[in-house]
mmCIF file of C-alpha atoms in Angstrom:
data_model
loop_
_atom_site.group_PDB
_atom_site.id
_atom_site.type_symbol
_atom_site.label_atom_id
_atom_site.label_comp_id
_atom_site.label_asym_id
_atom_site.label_seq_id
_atom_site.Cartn_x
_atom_site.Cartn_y
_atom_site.Cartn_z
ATOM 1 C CA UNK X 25 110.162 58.272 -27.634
ATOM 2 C CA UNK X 26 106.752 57.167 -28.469
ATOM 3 C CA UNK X 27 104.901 59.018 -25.957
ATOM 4 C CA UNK X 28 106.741 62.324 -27.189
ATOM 5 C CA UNK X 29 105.612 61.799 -30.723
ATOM 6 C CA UNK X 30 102.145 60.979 -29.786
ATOM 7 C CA UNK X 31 101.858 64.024 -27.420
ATOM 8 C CA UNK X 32 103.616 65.902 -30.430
ATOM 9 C CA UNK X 33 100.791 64.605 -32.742
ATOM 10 C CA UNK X 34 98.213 65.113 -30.598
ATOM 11 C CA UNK X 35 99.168 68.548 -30.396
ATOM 12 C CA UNK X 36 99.853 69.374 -33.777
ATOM 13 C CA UNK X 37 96.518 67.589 -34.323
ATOM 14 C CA UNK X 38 94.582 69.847 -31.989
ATOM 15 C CA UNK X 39 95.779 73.288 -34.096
ATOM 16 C CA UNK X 40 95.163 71.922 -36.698
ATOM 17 C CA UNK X 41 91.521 71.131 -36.069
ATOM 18 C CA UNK X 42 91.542 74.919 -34.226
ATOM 19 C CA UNK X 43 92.882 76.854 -37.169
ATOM 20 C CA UNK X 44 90.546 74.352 -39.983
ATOM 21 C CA UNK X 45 87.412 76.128 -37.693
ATOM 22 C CA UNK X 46 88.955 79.609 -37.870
ATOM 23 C CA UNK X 47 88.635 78.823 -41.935
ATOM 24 C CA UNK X 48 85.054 77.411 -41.675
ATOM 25 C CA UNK X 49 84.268 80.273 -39.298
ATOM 26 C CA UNK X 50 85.457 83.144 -42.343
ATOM 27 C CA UNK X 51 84.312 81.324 -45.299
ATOM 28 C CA UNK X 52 81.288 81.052 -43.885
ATOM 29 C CA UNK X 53 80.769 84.811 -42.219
ATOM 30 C CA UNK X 54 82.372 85.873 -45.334
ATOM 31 C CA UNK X 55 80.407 84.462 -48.099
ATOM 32 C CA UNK X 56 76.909 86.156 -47.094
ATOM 33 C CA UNK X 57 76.201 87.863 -50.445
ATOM 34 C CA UNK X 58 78.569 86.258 -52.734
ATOM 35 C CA UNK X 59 78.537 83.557 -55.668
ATOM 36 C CA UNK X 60 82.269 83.894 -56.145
ATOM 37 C CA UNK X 61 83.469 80.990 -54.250
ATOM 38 C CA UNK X 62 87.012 80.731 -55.842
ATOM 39 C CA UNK X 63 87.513 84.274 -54.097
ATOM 40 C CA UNK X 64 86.032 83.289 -50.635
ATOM 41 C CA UNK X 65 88.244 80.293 -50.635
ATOM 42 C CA UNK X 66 91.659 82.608 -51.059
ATOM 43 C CA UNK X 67 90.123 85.598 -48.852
ATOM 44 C CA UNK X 68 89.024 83.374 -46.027
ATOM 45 C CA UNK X 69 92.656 81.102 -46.770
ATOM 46 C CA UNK X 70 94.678 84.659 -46.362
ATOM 47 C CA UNK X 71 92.331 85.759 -43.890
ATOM 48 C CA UNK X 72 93.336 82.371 -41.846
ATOM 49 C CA UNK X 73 97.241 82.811 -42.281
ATOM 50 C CA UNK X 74 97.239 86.234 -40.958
ATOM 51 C CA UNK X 75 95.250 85.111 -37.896
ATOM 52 C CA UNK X 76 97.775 81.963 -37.205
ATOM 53 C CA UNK X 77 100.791 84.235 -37.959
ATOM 54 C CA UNK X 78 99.373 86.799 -35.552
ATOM 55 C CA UNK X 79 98.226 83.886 -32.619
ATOM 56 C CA UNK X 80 101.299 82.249 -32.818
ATOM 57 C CA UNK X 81 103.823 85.439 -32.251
ATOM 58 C CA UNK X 82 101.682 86.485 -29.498
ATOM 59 C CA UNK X 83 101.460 82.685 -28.184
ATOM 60 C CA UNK X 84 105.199 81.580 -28.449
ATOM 61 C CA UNK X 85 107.274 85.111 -28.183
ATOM 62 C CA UNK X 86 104.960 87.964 -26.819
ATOM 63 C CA UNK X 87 103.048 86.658 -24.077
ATOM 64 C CA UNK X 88 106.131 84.429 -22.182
ATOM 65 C CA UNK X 89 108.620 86.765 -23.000
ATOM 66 C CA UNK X 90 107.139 89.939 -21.975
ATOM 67 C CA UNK X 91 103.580 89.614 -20.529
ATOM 68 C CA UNK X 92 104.221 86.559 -18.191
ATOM 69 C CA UNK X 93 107.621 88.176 -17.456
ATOM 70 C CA UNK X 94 106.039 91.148 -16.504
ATOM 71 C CA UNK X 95 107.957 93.333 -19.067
ATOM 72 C CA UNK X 96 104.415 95.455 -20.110
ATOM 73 C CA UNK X 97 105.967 98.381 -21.547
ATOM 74 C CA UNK X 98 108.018 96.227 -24.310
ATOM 75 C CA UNK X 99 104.620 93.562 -24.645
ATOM 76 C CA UNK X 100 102.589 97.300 -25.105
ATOM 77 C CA UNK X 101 104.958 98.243 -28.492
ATOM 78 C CA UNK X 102 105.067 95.164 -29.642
ATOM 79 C CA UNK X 103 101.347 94.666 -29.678
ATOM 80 C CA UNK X 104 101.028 98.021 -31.601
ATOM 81 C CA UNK X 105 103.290 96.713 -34.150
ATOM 82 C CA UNK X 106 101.481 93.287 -34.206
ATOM 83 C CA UNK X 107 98.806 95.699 -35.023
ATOM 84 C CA UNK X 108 100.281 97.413 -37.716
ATOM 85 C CA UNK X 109 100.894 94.342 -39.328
ATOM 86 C CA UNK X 110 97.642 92.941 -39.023
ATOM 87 C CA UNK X 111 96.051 95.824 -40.557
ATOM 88 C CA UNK X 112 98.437 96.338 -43.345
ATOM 89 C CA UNK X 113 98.032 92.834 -44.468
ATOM 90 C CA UNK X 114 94.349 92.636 -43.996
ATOM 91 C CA UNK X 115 94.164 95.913 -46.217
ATOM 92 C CA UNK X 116 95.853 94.059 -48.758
ATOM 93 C CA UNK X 117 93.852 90.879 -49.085
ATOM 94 C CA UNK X 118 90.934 93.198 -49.622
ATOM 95 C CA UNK X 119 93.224 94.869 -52.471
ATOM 96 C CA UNK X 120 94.164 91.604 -53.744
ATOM 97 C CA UNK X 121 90.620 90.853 -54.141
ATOM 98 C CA UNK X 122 89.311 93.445 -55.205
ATOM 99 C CA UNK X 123 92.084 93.583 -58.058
ATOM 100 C CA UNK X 124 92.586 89.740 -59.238
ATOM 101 C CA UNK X 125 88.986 88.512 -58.502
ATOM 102 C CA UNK X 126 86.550 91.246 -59.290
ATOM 103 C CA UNK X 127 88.668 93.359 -62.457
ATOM 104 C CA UNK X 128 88.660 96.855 -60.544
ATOM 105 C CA UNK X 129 84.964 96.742 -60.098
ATOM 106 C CA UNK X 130 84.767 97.853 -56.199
ATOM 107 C CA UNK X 131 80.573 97.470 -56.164
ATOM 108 C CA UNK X 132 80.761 93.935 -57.309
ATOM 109 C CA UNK X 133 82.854 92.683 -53.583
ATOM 110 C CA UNK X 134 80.374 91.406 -51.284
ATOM 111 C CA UNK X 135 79.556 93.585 -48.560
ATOM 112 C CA UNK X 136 81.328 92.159 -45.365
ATOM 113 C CA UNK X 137 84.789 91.738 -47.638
ATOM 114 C CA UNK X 138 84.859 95.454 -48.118
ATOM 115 C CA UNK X 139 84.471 96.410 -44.415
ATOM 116 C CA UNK X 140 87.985 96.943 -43.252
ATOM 117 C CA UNK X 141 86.776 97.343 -39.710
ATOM 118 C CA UNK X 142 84.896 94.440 -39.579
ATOM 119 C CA UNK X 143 87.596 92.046 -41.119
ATOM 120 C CA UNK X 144 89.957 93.481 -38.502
ATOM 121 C CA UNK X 145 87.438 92.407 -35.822
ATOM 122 C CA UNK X 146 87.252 89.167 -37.293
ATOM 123 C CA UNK X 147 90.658 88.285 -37.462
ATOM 124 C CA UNK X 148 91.687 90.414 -33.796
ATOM 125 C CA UNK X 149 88.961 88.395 -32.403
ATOM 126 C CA UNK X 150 90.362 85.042 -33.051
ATOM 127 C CA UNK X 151 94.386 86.660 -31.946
ATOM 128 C CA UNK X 152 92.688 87.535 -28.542
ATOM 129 C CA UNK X 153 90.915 84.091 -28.798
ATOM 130 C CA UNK X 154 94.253 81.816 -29.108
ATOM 131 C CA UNK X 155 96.516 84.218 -26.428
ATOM 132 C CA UNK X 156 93.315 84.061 -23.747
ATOM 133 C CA UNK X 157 93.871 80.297 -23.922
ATOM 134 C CA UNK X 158 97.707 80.746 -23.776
ATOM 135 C CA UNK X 159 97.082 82.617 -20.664
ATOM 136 C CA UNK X 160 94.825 79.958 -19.386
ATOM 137 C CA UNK X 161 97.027 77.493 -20.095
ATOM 138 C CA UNK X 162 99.634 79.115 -18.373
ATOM 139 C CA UNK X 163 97.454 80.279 -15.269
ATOM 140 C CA UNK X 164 96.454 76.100 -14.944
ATOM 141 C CA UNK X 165 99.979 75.054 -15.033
ATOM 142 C CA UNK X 166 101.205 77.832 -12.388
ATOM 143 C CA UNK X 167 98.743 76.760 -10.027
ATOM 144 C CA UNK X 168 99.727 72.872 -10.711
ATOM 145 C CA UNK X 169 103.153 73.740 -9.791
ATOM 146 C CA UNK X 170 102.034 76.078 -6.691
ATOM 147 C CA UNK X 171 100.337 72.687 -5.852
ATOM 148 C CA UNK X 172 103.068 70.785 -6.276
ATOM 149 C CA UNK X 173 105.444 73.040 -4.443
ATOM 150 C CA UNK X 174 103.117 73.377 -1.572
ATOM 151 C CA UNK X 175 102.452 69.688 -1.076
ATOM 152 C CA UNK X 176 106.538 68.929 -1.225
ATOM 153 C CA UNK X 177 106.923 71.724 1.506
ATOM 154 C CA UNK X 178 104.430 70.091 3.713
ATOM 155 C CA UNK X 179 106.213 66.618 2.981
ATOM 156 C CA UNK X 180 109.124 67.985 3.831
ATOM 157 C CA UNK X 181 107.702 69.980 7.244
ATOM 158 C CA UNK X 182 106.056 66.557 8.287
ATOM 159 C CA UNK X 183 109.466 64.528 8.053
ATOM 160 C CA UNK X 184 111.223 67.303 10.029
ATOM 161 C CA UNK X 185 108.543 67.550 12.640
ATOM 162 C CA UNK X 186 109.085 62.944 12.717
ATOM 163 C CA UNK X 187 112.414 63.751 13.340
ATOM 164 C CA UNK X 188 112.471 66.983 15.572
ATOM 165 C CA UNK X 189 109.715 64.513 17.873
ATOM 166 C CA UNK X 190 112.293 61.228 17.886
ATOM 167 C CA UNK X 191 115.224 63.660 19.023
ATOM 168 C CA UNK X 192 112.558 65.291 21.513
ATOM 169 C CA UNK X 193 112.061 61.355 22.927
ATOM 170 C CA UNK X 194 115.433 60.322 22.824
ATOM 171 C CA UNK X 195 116.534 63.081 25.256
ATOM 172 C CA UNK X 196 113.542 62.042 27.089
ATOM 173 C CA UNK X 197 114.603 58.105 27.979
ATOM 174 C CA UNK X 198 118.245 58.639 29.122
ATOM 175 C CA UNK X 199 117.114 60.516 31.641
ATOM 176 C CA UNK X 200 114.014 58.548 32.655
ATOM 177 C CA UNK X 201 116.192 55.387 32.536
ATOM 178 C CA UNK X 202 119.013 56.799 34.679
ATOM 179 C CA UNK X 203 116.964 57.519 37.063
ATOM 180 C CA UNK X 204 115.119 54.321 37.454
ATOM 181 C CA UNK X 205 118.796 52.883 37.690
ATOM 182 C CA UNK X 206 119.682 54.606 40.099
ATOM 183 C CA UNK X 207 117.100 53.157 42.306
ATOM 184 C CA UNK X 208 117.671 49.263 41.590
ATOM 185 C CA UNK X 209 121.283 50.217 42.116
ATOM 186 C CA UNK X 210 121.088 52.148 45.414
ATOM 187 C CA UNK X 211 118.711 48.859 46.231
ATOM 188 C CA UNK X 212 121.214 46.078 45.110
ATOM 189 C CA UNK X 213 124.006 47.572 47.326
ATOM 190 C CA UNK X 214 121.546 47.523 50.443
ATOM 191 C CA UNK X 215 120.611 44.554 49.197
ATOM 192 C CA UNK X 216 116.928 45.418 49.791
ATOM 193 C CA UNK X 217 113.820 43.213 49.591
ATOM 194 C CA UNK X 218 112.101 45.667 47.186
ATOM 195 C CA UNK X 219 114.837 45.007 44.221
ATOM 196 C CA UNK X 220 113.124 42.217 42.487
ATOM 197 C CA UNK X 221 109.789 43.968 42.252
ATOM 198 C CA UNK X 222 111.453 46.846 40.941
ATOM 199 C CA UNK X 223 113.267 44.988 38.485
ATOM 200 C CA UNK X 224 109.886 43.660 37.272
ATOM 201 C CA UNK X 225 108.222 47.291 37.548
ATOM 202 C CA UNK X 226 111.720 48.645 35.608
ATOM 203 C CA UNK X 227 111.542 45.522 32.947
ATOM 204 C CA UNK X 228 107.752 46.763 32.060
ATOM 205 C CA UNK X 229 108.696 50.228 31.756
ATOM 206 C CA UNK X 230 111.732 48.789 29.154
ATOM 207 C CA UNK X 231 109.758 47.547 27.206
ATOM 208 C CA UNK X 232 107.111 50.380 27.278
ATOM 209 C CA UNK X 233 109.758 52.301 26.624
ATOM 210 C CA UNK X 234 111.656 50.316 23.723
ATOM 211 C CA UNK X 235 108.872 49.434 21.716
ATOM 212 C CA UNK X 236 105.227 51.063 22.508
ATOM 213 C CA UNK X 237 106.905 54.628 22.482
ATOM 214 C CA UNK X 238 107.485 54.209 18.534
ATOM 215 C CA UNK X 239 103.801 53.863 18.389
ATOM 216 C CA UNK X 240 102.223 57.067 17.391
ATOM 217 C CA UNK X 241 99.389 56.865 20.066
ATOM 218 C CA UNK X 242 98.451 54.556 22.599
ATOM 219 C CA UNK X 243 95.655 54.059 24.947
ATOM 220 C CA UNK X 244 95.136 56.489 27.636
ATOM 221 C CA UNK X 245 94.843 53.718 30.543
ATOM 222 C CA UNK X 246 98.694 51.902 28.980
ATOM 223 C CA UNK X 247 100.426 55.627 29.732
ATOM 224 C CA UNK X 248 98.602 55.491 33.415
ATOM 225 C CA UNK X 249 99.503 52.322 34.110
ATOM 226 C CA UNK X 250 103.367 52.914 33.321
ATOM 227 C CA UNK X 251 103.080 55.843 34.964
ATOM 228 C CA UNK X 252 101.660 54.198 38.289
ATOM 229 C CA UNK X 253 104.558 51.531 37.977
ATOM 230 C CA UNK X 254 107.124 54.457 37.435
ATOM 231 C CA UNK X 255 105.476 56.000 40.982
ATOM 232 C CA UNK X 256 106.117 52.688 42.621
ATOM 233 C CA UNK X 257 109.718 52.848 41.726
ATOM 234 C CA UNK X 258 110.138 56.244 43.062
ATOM 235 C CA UNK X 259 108.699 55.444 46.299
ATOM 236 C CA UNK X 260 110.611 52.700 47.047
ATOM 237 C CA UNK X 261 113.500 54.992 46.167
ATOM 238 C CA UNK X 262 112.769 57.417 48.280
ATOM 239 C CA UNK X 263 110.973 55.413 51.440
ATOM 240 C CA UNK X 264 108.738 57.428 53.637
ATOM 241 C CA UNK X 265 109.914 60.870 51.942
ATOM 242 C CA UNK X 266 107.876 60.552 49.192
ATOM 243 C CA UNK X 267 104.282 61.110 49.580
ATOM 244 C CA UNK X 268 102.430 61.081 46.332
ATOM 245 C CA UNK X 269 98.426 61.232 46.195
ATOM 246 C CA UNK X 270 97.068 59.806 42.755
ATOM 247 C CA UNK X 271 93.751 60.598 41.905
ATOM 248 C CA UNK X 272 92.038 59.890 38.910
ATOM 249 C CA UNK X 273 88.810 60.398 37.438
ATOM 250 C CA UNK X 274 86.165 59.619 34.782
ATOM 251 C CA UNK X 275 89.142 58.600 32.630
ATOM 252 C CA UNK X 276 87.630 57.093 28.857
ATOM 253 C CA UNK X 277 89.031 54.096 28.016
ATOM 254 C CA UNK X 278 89.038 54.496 23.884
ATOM 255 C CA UNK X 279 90.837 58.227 24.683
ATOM 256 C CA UNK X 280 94.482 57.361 22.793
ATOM 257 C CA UNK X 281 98.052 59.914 23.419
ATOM 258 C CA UNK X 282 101.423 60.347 22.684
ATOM 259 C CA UNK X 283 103.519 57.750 24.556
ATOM 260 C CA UNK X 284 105.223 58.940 27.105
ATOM 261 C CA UNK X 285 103.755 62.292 27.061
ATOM 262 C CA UNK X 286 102.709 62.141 30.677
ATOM 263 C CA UNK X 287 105.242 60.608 32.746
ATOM 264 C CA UNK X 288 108.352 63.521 32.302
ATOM 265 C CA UNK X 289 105.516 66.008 33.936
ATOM 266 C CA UNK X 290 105.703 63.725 37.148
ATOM 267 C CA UNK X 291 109.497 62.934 36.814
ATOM 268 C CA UNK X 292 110.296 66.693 36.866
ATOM 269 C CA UNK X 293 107.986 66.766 40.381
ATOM 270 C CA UNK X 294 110.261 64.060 41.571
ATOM 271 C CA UNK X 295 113.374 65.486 40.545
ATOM 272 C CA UNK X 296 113.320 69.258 41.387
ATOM 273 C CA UNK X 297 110.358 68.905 44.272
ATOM 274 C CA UNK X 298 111.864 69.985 47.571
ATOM 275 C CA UNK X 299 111.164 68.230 50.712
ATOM 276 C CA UNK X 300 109.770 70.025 53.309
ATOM 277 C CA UNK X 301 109.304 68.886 56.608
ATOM 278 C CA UNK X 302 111.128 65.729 56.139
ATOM 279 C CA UNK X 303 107.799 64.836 53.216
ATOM 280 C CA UNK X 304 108.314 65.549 49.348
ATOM 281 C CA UNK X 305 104.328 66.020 48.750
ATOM 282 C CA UNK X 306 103.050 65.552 44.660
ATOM 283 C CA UNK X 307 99.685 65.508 43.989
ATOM 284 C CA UNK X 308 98.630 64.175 40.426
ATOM 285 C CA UNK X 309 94.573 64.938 39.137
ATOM 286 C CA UNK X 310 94.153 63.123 35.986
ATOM 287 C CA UNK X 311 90.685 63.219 34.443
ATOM 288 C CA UNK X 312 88.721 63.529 30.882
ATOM 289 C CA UNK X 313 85.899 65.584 29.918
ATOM 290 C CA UNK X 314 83.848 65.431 26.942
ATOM 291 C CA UNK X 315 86.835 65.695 24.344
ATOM 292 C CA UNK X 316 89.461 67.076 26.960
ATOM 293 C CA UNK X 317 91.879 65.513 28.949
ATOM 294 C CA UNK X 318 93.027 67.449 32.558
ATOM 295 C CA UNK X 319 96.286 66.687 33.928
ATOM 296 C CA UNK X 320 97.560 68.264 37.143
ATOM 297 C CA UNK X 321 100.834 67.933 38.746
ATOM 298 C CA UNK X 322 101.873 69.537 41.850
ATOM 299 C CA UNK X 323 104.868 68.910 44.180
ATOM 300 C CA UNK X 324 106.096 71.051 47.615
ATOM 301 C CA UNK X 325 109.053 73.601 46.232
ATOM 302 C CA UNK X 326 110.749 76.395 47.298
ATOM 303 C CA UNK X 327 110.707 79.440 45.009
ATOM 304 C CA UNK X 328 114.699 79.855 43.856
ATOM 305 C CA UNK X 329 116.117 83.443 42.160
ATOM 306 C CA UNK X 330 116.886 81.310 39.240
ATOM 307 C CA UNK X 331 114.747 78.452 38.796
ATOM 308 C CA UNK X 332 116.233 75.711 36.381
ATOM 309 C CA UNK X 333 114.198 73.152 35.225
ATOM 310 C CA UNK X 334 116.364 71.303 32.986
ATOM 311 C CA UNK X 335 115.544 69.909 29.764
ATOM 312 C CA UNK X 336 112.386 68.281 30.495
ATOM 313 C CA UNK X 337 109.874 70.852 30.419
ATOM 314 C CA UNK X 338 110.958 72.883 27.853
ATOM 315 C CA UNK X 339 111.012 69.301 25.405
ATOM 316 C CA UNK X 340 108.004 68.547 26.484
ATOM 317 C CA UNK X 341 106.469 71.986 25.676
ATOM 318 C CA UNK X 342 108.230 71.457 22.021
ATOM 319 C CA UNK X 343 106.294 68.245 21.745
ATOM 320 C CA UNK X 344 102.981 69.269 22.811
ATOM 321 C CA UNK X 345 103.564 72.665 20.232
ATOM 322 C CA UNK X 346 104.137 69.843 17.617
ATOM 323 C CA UNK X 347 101.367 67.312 18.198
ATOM 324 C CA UNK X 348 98.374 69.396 19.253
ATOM 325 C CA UNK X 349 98.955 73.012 18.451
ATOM 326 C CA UNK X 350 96.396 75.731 19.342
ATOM 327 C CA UNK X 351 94.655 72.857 20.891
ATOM 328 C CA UNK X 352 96.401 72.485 23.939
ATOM 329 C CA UNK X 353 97.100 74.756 27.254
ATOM 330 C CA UNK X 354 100.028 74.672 29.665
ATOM 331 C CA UNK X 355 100.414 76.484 32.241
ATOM 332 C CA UNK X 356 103.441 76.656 35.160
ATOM 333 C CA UNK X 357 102.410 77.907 38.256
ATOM 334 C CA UNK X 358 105.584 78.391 40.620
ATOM 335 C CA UNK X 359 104.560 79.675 44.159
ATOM 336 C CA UNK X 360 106.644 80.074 47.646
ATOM 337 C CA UNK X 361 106.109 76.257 48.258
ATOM 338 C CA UNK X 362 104.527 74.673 45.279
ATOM 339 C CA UNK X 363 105.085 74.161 41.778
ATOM 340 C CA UNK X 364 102.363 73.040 40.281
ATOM 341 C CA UNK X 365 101.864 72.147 36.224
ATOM 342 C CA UNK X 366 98.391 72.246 34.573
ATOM 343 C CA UNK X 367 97.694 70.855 31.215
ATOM 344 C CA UNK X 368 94.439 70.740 28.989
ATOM 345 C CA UNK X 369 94.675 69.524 25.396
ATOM 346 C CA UNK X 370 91.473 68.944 23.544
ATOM 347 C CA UNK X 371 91.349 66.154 21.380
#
């Protein structure tokens, strides 16, 4: 309650102050050539009245109702009668001094209070005056509330994009984890040497995956590390079938990515590569240059009348449309024998 009656009194306290210059402003224009100053007091007090009547229809019931609201034709004949009025009653504070102040006697009015055109400047002057800051005031406040609209839209498209990336990762790890199960399993049943180490390769990728994927970034060299344990698994998987050639070069430490925004690229190679010749062939090139990271994968295939990759590319496209847009490339080369995956973001 307090607040409202000092923003109340600091607005009433503003007019006020406004409307006591608009007085100054007449009795002063108005009193060049004249002694009478019991007249200039009432001329430039009627004078001010008619001016704060005026302002204050156009202010509170012209300009929102019609102008703002775009209704120009009603605004347009109200104005004129706004007019009207202004000049009828300005025409008869010159009468009423002329009559009660100076007895009939039409040469004894100072010059400027006998100028009917000029008064009517005066007083449309300070009209225009008072609605120019109404539309101001309006103008400033529209573009306050664009602002705020804008920057709750952009709120609200930045929580949907959190949430459209967590669903993007969650259909992600099911599938990366059941296929890394699948391995230990097949393993524990043969009860194979190999199953301890890829427990301990599987436990590391856990826990990359559990807790370092809710980071927003992480270091270039963690994602290549997971990714060479998640090659390990898959070779152990599938023994001498699986013939993968890592290469990797110039690769800058301090560079920082997605989590997990490399790995699906070489568990799609594993999953829907074809092996030919008794050898499943994937070639990965990872390298940075300058401000640009190059990532190749590229595994034997056979070209198929309807090629189905699954969910994992097309997520992963989503993602990278999401985190680095216009600033990335991917491309998906599918030949007779090779599908092959190219992507260049620039960071």
């Amino acid at each position: 309650m307090n607040k409202l009656v000092l923003k109340v009194f600091k607005k009433v306290s503003l007019h006020l102050f406004f409307w006591l210059i608009v007085w100054f402003f007449f009795s002063s224009f108005f009193s060049v050539g004249s002694k009478n100053e019991n007249f200039i007091f009432w001329f430039s007090t009627i004078l001010s009245t008619i001016s704060i009547l005026s302002s204050y229809v156009f202010v509170y019931y012209l300009i929102p109702e019609f102008l703002i609201t775009q209704k120009h034709k009603i605004f347009i004949l109200y104005t004129f009668y706004a007019f009207v009025f202004i000049v009828c009653a300005v025409l008869m504070t010159v009468v009423f001094g002329f009559v009660f102040f100076y007895n009939l006697e039409y040469q004894q009015m100072p010059a400027l209070t006998k100028s009917l055109a000029v008064i009517l400047v005066c007083v449309i002057l300070i009209v225009v005056l008072a609605s120019g800051l109404k539309i101001l005031k309006h103008s400033y406040k529209s573009l306050e509330e664009k602002k705020t609209l804008e920057n709750k839209f952009l709120q609200t498209k930045l929580e949907l994009k959190e949430q459209e990336l967590k669903f993007l990762k969650m259909q992600i790890h099911p599938h990366f984890l059941f296929n890394s199960l699948n391995t230990i399993y097949g393993f524990a049943i043969a009860k194979a040497d190999e199953a301890p180490e890829m427990i301990l390769k599987l436990s590391n990728l856990l826990d990359y995956i559990l807790y370092q994927v809710e980071k927003p970034k992480v270091l270039l060299i963690e994602e290549v590390n997971h990714l060479e344990d998640y090659i390990s698994l898959e070779k152990m998987r599938f023994h001498d079938t699986l013939k993968v050639n890592f290469n990797k070069e110039k690769l800058n430490d301090s560079l920082q990515i997605p989590p997990m925004l490399l790995i699906p690229f070489v568990e799609n190679s594993f999953k829907h590569g074809v092996i030919i010749n008794g050898v499943l062939n994937v070639d990965i090139r990872l390298r940075t240059v300058n401000n640009c990271l190059v990532f190749e994968v590229e595994n034997s295939s056979k070209r198929k009348e309807e090629a189905s990759t699954g969910i994992g590319l097309p997520n992963i496209r989503k993602r990278l449309e999401m985190l680095y847009p216009e600033k990335h490339q991917l491309e998906i080369i599918e030949n007779n024998d090779t599908f092959k995956v190219h992507l260049k973001i620039e960071f």
